[in-house]
Coordinates of C-alpha atoms and ligand atoms in Angstrom, one line a residue:
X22 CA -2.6 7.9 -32.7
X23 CA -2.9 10.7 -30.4
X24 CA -0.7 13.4 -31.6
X25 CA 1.3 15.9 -29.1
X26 CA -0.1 18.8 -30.7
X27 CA -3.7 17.2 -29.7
X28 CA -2.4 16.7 -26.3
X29 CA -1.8 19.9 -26.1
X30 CA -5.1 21.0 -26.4
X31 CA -6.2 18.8 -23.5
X32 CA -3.5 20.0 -21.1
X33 CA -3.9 20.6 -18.3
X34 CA -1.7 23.4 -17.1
X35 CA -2.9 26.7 -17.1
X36 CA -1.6 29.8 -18.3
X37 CA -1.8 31.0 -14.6
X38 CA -0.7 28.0 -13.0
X39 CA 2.5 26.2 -14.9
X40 CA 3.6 23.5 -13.6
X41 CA 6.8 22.1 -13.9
X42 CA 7.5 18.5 -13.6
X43 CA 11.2 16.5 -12.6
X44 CA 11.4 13.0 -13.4
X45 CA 14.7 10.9 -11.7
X46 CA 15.1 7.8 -13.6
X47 CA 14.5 7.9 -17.4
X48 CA 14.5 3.7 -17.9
X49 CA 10.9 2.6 -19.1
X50 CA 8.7 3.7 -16.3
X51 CA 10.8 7.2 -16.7
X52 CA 11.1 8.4 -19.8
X53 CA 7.6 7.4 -20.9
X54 CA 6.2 9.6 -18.1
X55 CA 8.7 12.1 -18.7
X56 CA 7.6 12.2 -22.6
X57 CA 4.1 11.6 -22.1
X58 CA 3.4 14.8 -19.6
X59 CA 5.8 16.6 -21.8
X60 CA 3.5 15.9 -24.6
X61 CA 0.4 17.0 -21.9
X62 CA 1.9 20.2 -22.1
X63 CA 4.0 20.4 -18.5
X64 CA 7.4 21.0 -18.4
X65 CA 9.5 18.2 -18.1
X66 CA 13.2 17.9 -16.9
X67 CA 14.4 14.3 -16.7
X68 CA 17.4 13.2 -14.8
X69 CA 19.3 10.3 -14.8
X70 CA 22.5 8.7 -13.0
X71 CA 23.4 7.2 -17.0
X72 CA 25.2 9.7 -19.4
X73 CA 24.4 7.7 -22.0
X74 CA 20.7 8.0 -21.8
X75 CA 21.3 11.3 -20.7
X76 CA 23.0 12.3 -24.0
X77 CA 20.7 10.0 -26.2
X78 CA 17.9 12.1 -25.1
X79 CA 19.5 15.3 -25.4
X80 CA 19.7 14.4 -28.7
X81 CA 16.0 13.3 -29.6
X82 CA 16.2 9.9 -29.1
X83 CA 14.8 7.5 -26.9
X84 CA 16.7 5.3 -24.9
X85 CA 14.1 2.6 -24.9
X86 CA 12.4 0.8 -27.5
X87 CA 8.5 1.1 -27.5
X88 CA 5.5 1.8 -29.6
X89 CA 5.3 5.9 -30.6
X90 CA 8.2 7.1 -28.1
X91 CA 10.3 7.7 -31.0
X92 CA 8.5 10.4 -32.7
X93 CA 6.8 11.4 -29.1
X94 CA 10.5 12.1 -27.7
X95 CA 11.5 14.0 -30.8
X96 CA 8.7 16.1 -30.6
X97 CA 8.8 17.8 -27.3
X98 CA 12.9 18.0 -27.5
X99 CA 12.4 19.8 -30.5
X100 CA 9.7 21.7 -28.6
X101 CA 11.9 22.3 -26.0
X102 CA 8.9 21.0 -22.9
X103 CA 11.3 17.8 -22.1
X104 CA 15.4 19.0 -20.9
X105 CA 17.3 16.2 -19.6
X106 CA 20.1 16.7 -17.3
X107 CA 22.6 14.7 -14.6
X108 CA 21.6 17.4 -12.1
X109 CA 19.6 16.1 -9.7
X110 CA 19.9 19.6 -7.5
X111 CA 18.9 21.7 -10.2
X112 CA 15.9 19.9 -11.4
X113 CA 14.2 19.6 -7.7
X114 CA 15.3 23.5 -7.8
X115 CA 13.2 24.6 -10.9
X116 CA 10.2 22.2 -10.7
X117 CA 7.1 21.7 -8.1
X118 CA 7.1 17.9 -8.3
X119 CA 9.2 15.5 -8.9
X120 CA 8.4 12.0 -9.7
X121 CA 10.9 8.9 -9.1
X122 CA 11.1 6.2 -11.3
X123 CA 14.2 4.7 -10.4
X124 CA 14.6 0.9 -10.6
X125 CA 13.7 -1.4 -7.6
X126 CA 15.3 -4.5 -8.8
X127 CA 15.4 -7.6 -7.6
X128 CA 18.2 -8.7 -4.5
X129 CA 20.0 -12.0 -4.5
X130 CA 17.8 -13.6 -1.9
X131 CA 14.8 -12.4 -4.0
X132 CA 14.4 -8.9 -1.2
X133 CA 13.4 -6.0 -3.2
X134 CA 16.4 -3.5 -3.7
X135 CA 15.8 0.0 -2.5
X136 CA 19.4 1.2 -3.2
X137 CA 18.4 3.3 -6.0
X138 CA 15.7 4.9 -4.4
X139 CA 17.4 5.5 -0.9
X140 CA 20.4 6.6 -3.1
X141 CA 17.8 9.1 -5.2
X142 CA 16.0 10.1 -1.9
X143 CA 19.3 11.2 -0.5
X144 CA 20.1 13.5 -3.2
X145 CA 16.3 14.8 -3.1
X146 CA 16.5 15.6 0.8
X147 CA 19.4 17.5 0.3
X148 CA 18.2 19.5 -2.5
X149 CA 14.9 19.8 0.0
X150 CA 17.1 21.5 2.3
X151 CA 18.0 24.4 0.0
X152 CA 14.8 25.1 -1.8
X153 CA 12.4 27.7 -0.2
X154 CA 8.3 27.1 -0.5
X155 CA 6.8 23.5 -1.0
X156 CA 7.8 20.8 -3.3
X157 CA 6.0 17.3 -3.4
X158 CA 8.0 14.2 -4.2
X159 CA 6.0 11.7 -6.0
X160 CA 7.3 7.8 -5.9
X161 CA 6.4 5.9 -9.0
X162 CA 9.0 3.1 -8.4
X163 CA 7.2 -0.4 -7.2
X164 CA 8.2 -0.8 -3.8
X165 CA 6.9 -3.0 -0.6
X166 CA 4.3 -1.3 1.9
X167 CA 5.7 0.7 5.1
X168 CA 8.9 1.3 2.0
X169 CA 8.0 5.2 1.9
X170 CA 6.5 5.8 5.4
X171 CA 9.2 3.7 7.2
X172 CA 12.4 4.3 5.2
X173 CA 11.7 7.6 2.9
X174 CA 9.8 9.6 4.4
X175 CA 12.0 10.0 7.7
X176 CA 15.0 9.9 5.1
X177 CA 14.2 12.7 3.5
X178 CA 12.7 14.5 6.7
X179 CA 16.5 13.7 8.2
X180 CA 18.6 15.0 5.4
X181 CA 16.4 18.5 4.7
X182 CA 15.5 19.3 8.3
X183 CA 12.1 20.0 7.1
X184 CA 8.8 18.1 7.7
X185 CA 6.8 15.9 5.7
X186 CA 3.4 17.7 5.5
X187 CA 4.4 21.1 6.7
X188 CA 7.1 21.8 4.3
X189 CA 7.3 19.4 1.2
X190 CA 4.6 16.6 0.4
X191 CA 5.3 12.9 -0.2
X192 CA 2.9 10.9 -2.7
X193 CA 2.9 7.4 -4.0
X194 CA 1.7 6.7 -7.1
X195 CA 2.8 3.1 -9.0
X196 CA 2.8 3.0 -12.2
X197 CA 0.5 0.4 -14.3
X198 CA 2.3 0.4 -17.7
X199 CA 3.6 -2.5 -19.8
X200 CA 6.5 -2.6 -21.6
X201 CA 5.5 -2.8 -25.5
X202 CA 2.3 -0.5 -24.8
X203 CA 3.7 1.7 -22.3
X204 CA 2.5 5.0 -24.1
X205 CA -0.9 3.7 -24.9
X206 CA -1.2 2.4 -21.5
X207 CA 0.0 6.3 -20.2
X208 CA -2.9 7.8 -21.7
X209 CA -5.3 5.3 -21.0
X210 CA -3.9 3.4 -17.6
X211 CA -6.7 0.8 -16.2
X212 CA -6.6 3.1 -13.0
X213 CA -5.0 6.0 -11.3
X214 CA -3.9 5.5 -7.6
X215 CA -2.4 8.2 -5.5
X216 CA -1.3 7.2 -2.1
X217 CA -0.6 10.1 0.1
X218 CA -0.9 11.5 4.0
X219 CA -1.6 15.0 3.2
X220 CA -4.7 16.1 0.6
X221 CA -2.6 18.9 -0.2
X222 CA -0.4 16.7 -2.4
X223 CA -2.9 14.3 -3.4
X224 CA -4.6 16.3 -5.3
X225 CA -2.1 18.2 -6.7
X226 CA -0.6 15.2 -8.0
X227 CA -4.2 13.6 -9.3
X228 CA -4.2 17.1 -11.0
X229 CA -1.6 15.9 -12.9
X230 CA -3.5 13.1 -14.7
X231 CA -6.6 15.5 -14.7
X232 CA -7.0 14.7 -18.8
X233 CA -6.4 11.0 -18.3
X234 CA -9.4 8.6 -18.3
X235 CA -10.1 5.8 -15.5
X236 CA -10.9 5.5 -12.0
X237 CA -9.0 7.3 -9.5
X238 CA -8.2 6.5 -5.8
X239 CA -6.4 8.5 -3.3
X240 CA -5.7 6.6 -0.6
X241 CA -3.2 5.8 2.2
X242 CA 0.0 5.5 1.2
X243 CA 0.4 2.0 2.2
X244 CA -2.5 0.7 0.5
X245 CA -1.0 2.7 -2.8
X246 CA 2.1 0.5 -2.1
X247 CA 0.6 -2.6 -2.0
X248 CA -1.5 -2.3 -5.0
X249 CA 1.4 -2.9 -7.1
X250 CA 1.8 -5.9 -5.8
X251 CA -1.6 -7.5 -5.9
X252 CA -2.3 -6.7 -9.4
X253 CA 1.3 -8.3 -10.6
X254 CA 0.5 -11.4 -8.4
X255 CA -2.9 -11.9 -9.4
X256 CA -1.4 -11.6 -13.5
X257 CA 1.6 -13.9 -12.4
X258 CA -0.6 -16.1 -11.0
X259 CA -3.5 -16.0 -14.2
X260 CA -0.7 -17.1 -16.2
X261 CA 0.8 -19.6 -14.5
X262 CA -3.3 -21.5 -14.1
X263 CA -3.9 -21.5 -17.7
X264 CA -0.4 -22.9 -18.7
X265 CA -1.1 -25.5 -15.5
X266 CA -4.6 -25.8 -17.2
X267 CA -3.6 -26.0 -20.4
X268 CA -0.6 -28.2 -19.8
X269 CA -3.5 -30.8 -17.9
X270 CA -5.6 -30.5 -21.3
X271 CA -2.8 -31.4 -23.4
X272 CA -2.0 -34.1 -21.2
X273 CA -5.6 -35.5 -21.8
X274 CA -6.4 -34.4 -25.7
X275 CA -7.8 -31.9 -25.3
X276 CA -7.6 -28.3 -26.9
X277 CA -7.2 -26.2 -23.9
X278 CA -7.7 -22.9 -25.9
X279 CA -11.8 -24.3 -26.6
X280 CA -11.9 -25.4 -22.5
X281 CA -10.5 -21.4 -21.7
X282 CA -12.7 -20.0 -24.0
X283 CA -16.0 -21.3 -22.5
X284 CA -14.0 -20.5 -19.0
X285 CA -13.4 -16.5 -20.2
X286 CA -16.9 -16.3 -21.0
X287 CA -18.3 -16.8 -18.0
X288 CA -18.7 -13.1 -16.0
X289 CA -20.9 -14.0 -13.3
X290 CA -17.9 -16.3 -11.7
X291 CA -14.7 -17.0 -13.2
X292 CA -14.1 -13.1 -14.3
X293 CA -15.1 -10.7 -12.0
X294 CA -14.9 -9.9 -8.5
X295 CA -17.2 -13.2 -7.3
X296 CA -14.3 -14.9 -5.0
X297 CA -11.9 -12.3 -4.7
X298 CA -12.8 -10.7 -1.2
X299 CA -10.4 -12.2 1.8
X300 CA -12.6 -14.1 3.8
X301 CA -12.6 -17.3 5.7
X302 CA -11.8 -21.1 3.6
X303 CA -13.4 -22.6 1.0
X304 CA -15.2 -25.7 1.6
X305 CA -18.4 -27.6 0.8
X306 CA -19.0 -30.4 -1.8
X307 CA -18.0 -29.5 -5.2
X308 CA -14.2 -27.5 -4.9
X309 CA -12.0 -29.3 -2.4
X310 CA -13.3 -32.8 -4.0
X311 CA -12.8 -31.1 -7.7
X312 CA -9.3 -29.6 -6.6
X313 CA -8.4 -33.1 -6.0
X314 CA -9.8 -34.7 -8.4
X315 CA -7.5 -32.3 -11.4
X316 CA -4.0 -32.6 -9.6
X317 CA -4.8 -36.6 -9.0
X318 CA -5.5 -36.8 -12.7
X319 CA -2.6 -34.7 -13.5
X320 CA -0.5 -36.8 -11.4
X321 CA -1.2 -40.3 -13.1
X322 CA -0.6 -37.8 -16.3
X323 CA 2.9 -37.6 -15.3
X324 CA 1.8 -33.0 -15.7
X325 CA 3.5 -30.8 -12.7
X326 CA 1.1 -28.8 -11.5
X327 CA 2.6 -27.0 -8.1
X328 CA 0.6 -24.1 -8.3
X329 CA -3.0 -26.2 -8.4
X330 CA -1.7 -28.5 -6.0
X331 CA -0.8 -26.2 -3.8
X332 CA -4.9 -24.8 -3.4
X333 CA -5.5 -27.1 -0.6
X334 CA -2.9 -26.4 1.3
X335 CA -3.0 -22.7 0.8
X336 CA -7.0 -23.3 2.0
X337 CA -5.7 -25.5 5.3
X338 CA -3.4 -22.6 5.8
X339 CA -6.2 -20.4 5.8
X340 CA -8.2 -22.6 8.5
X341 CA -4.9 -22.7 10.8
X342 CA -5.2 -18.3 10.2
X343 CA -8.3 -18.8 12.6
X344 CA -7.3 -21.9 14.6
X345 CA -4.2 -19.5 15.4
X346 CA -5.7 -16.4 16.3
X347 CA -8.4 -18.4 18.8
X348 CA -5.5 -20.9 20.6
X349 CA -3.2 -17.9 21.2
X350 CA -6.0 -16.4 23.6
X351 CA -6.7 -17.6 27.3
X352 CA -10.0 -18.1 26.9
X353 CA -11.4 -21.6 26.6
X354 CA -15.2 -21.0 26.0
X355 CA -16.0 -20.1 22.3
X356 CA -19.3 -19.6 20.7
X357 CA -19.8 -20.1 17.4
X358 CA -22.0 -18.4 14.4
X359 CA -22.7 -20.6 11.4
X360 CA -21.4 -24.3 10.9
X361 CA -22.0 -24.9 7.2
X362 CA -19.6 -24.1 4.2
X363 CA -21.6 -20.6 3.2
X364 CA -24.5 -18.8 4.1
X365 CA -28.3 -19.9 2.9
X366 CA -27.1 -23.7 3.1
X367 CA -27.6 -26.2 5.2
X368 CA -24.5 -28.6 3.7
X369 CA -22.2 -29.4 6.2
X370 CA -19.7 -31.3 3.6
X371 CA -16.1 -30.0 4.0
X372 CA -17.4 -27.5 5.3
X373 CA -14.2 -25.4 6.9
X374 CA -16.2 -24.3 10.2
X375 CA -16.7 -28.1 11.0
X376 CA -13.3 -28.3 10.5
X377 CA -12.3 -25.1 13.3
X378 CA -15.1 -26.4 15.6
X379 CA -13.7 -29.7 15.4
X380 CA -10.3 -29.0 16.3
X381 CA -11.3 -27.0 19.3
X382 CA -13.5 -29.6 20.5
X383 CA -10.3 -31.5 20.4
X384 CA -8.3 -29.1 22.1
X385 CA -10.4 -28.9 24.8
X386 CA -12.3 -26.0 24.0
X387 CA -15.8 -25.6 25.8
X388 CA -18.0 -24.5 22.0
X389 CA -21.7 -23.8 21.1
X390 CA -22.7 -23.3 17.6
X391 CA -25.6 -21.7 16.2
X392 CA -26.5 -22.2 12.4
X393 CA -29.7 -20.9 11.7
X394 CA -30.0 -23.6 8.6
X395 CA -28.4 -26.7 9.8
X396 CA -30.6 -26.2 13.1
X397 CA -33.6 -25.7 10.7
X398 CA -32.8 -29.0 8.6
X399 CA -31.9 -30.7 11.7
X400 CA -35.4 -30.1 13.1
X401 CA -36.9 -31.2 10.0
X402 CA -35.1 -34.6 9.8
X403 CA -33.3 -33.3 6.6
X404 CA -29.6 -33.4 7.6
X405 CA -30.1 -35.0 10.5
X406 CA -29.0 -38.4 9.8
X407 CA -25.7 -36.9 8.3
X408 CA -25.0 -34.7 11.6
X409 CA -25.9 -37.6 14.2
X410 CA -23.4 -40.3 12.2
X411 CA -20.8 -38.1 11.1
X412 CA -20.5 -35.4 13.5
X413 CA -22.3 -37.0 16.5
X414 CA -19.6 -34.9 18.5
X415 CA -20.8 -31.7 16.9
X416 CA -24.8 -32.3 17.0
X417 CA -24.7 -31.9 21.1
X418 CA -22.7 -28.3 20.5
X419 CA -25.5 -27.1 18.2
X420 CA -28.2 -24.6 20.1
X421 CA -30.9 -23.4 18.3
X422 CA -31.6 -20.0 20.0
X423 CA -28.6 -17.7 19.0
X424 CA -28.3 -15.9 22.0
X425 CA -27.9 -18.6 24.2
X426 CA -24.1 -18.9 22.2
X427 CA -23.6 -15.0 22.4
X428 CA -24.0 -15.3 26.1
X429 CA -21.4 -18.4 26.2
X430 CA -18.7 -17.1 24.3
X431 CA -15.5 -15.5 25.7
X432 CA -14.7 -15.6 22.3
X433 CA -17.3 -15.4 19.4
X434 CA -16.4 -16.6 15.8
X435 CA -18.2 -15.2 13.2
X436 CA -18.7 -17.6 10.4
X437 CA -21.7 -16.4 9.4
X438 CA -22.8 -12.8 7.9
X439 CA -26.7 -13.6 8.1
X440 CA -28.7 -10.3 9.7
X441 CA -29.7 -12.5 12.7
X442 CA -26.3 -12.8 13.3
X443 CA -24.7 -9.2 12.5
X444 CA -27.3 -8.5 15.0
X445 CA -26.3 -11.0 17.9
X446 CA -23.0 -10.1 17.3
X447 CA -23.9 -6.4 17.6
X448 CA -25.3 -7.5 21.1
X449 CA -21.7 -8.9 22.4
X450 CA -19.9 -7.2 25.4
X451 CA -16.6 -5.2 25.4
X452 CA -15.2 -8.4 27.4
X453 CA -16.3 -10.7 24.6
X454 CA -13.6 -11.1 21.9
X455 CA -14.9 -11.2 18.3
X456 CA -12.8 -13.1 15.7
X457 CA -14.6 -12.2 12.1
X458 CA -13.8 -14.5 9.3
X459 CA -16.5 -13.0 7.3
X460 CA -15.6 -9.6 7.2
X461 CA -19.2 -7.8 9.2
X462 CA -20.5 -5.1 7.2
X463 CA -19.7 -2.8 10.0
X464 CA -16.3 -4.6 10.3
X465 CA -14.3 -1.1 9.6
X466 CA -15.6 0.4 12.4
X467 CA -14.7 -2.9 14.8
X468 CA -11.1 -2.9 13.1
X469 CA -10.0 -0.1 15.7
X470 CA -11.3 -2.0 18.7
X471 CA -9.5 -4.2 21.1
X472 CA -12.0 -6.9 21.3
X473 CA -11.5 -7.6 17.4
X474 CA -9.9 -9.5 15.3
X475 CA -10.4 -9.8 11.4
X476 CA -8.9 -13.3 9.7
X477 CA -7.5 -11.1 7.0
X478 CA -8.2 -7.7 7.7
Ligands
NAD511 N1 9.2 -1.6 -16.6 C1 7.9 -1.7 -16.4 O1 7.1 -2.1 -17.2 C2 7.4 -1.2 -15.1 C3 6.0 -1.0 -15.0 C4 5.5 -0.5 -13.8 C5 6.3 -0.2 -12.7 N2 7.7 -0.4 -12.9 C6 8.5 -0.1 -11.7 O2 9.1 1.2 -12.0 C7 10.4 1.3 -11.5 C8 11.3 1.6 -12.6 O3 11.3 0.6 -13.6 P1 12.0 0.7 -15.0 O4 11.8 -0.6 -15.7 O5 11.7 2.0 -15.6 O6 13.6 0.7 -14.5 P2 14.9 0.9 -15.4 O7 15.9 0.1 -14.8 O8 14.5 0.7 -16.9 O9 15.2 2.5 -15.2 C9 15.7 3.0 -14.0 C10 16.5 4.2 -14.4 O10 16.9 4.9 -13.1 C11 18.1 5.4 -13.3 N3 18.7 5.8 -12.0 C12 19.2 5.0 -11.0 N4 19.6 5.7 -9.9 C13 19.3 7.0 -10.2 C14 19.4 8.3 -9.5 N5 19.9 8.3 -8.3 N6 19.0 9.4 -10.1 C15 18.5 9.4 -11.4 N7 18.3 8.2 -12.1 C16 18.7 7.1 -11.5 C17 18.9 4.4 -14.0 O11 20.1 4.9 -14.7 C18 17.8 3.9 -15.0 O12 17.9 4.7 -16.3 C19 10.7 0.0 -10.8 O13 10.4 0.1 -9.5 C20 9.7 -1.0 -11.5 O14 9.4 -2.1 -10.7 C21 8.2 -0.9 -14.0

């Protein structure tokens, strides 16, 4: 246990530079900050709407159950670093940043709720008004991208009269706790991620968690927004596969706690970042036949699985992504880069990009394809067979000098991140539109340009 006397030694704050901290909302997100950088050695005021908690902390106590807040909230009330009050004026007054917390339930028709926080913001802005020098309001509530730069920001900007950048800074930084570990997760978050528009408060606020280990990011403030969301995603969605898993395994006999263990040992592919980059459809011979092979077998088990069925479809969705962003142009002649499922193979099976070229050969499209590999295998009789029966439509499309595709396309498709292609594709003309569904290397600096569009990106 990390005492708060030790965490004193480790604070941060300077004698010459004190930094005094508000917190709006003292629920779980809240008063573990609150106590927490109280224990750092900041001073802390925490405000909250709730007499009750208000009162409860007043008196030593925390209103929330979790691991070491107890004797962590006695501590620096007793200390005196954490004061709790109703007034939300007087706390934006006396500190240099405040930090929201303030819930962001739930609606009835599942929208995210930002009553709280325009409700908070609105006190904040008119508190902004009043104060003299700079102040930097820190959102630590979960909320949906374009929340704080579309909503906030020109809320607060509105109320005070002030600007966002000149006179007060705006930061978002979500918070990665979880409830029953909240304080050991405080001290020793999996990453720190400050989202702001201005350095200014960026790093004034990363100075805050200067004593705290991890990685740290600063980053736009949308992309702080939304990493919230991915992360609880990606954990909703780990638990509901290995229930789905473990519900086929039960189904069949088996101990699905053995099956995951072999499954979590494996780091090169099932943990870890292999497959986790947005990029173009899965195909080829092993997953889409494997895919359907589990739900079919969980089927005649009589086992609901809706979130493994649901792969395929979420992969054809995918495929109509690119079908979409091609159709909706005027152009009809499309040149294609790479045919098979993935680069350095020739195996055409499934593969998604026969799928695309298909259905643009079917809606008329005018499309050359170059695949380095399937025109190498064609040429030595190894996939030939398998291209003349079953895609006899495709095999006359297929050109085996690359450029003679760059020069046909009024729209190039880049299914393919091979050098020789990167290259060609480097070659293309400002009238040329490029639709990447691999994500180039160079594919931040196309982002900006007219002529490009990124599947995912
Ligand atoms: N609970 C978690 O484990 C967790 C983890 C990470 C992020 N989050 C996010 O953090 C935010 C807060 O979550 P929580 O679980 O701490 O919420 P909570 O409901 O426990 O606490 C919110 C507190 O805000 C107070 N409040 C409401 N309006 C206020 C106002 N105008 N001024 C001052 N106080 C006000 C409420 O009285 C309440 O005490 C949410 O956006 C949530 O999604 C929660």
């Amino acid at each position: 246990m990390v005492a708060a006397s030790k965490l004193k030694e480790t604070s941060v704050v300077s004698e010459n530079h004190p930094m005094t901290v508000s917190v709006y909302g003292l629920g779980y997100v809240g008063c573990v900050s609150a106590v927490c950088l109280a224990s750092m050695g900041f001073r802390v005021i925490g405000v909250d709407v709730n007499p009750d908690k208000v009162a409860s902390l007043q008196a030593g106590m925390a209103p929330i159950v979790e691991d070491r807040i107890g004797e962590l909230t006695a501590e620096v009330i007793e200390a005196g670093s954490l004061t709790v009050t109703t007034d939300a004026r007087a706390a934006l007054t006396d500190s240099d940043v405040s930090l929201i917390c303030v819930g962001t339930p739930s609606a009835a028709s599942g929208e995210l709720s930002t009553a709280y926080l325009e409700q908070v913001t609105t006190e904040l802005g008119a508190a902004l008004a009043e104060k003299n020098g700079w102040h930097t309001i820190v959102y630590r509530s979960t909320m949906l991208p374009g929340t704080c730069e579309g909503l906030l920001i020109p809320e607060l900007e509105r109320i005070s009269g002030k600007k966002v950048g000149v006179d007060f800074g705006v930061c978002v930084n979500p918070e990665y706790l979880r409830e029953g570990t909240s304080v050991k997760d405080f001290y020793d978050p999996p990453k720190t991620v400050v989202g702001a528009n201005d350095s200014r408060s960026a790093e004034a606020i990363m100075g805050l968690y200067e004593s705290i280990p991890g990685n740290r990011y600063m980053v736009p403030i949308g992309i702080a927004e939304m990493t919230k969301y991915v992360d609880n995603s990606y954990h909703a969605l780990k638990v509901s596969f290995a229930n789905e898993i473990g519900a086929v395994c039960a189904a069949l006999g088996l101990d699905s706690h053995a099956v995951m263990d072999i499954f979590l040992s494996d780091m090169k592919l099932n943990l870890g970042p292999t497959y986790l980059r947005p990029g173009f459809a899965f195909g080829g011979s092993c997953l889409p036949k494997d895919v359907r092979a589990l739900t079919h077998i969980a089927r005649r088990n009589v086992v609901d699985t809706p979130l493994l069925g649901n792969i395929l479809p979420s992969n054809q969705s995918h495929l109509q992504r690119a079908l979409d962003l091609i159709v909706g142009e005027e152009r009809r002649k499309v040149g294609m880069f790479g045919l098979s499922f993935k680069a350095g193979t020739d195996d055409l099976r499934e593969s998604p990009l026969v799928e695309l070229a298909e259905r643009l050969v079917g809606k008329g499209f005018d499309v050359k394809i170059f695949d380095a590999n399937v025109a190498l295998s064609r040429l030595m009789g190894a996939n030939r067979a398998y291209i003349n029966q079953k895609l006899p439509h495709l095999a006359d499309l297929l050109v085996e000098d690359i450029d003679q595709v760059l020069e046909h396309g009024e729209i190039l498709i880049v299914g393919s991140r091979t050098p020789q292609v990167v290259e060609a594709v480097g070659r293309s003309r400002t009238d040329q539109l490029v639709i990447d569904l691999v994500r180039l290397p160079d594919a931040e600096d196309w982002r900006g340009k007219e002529n490009y569009r990124g599947i995912a990106w």
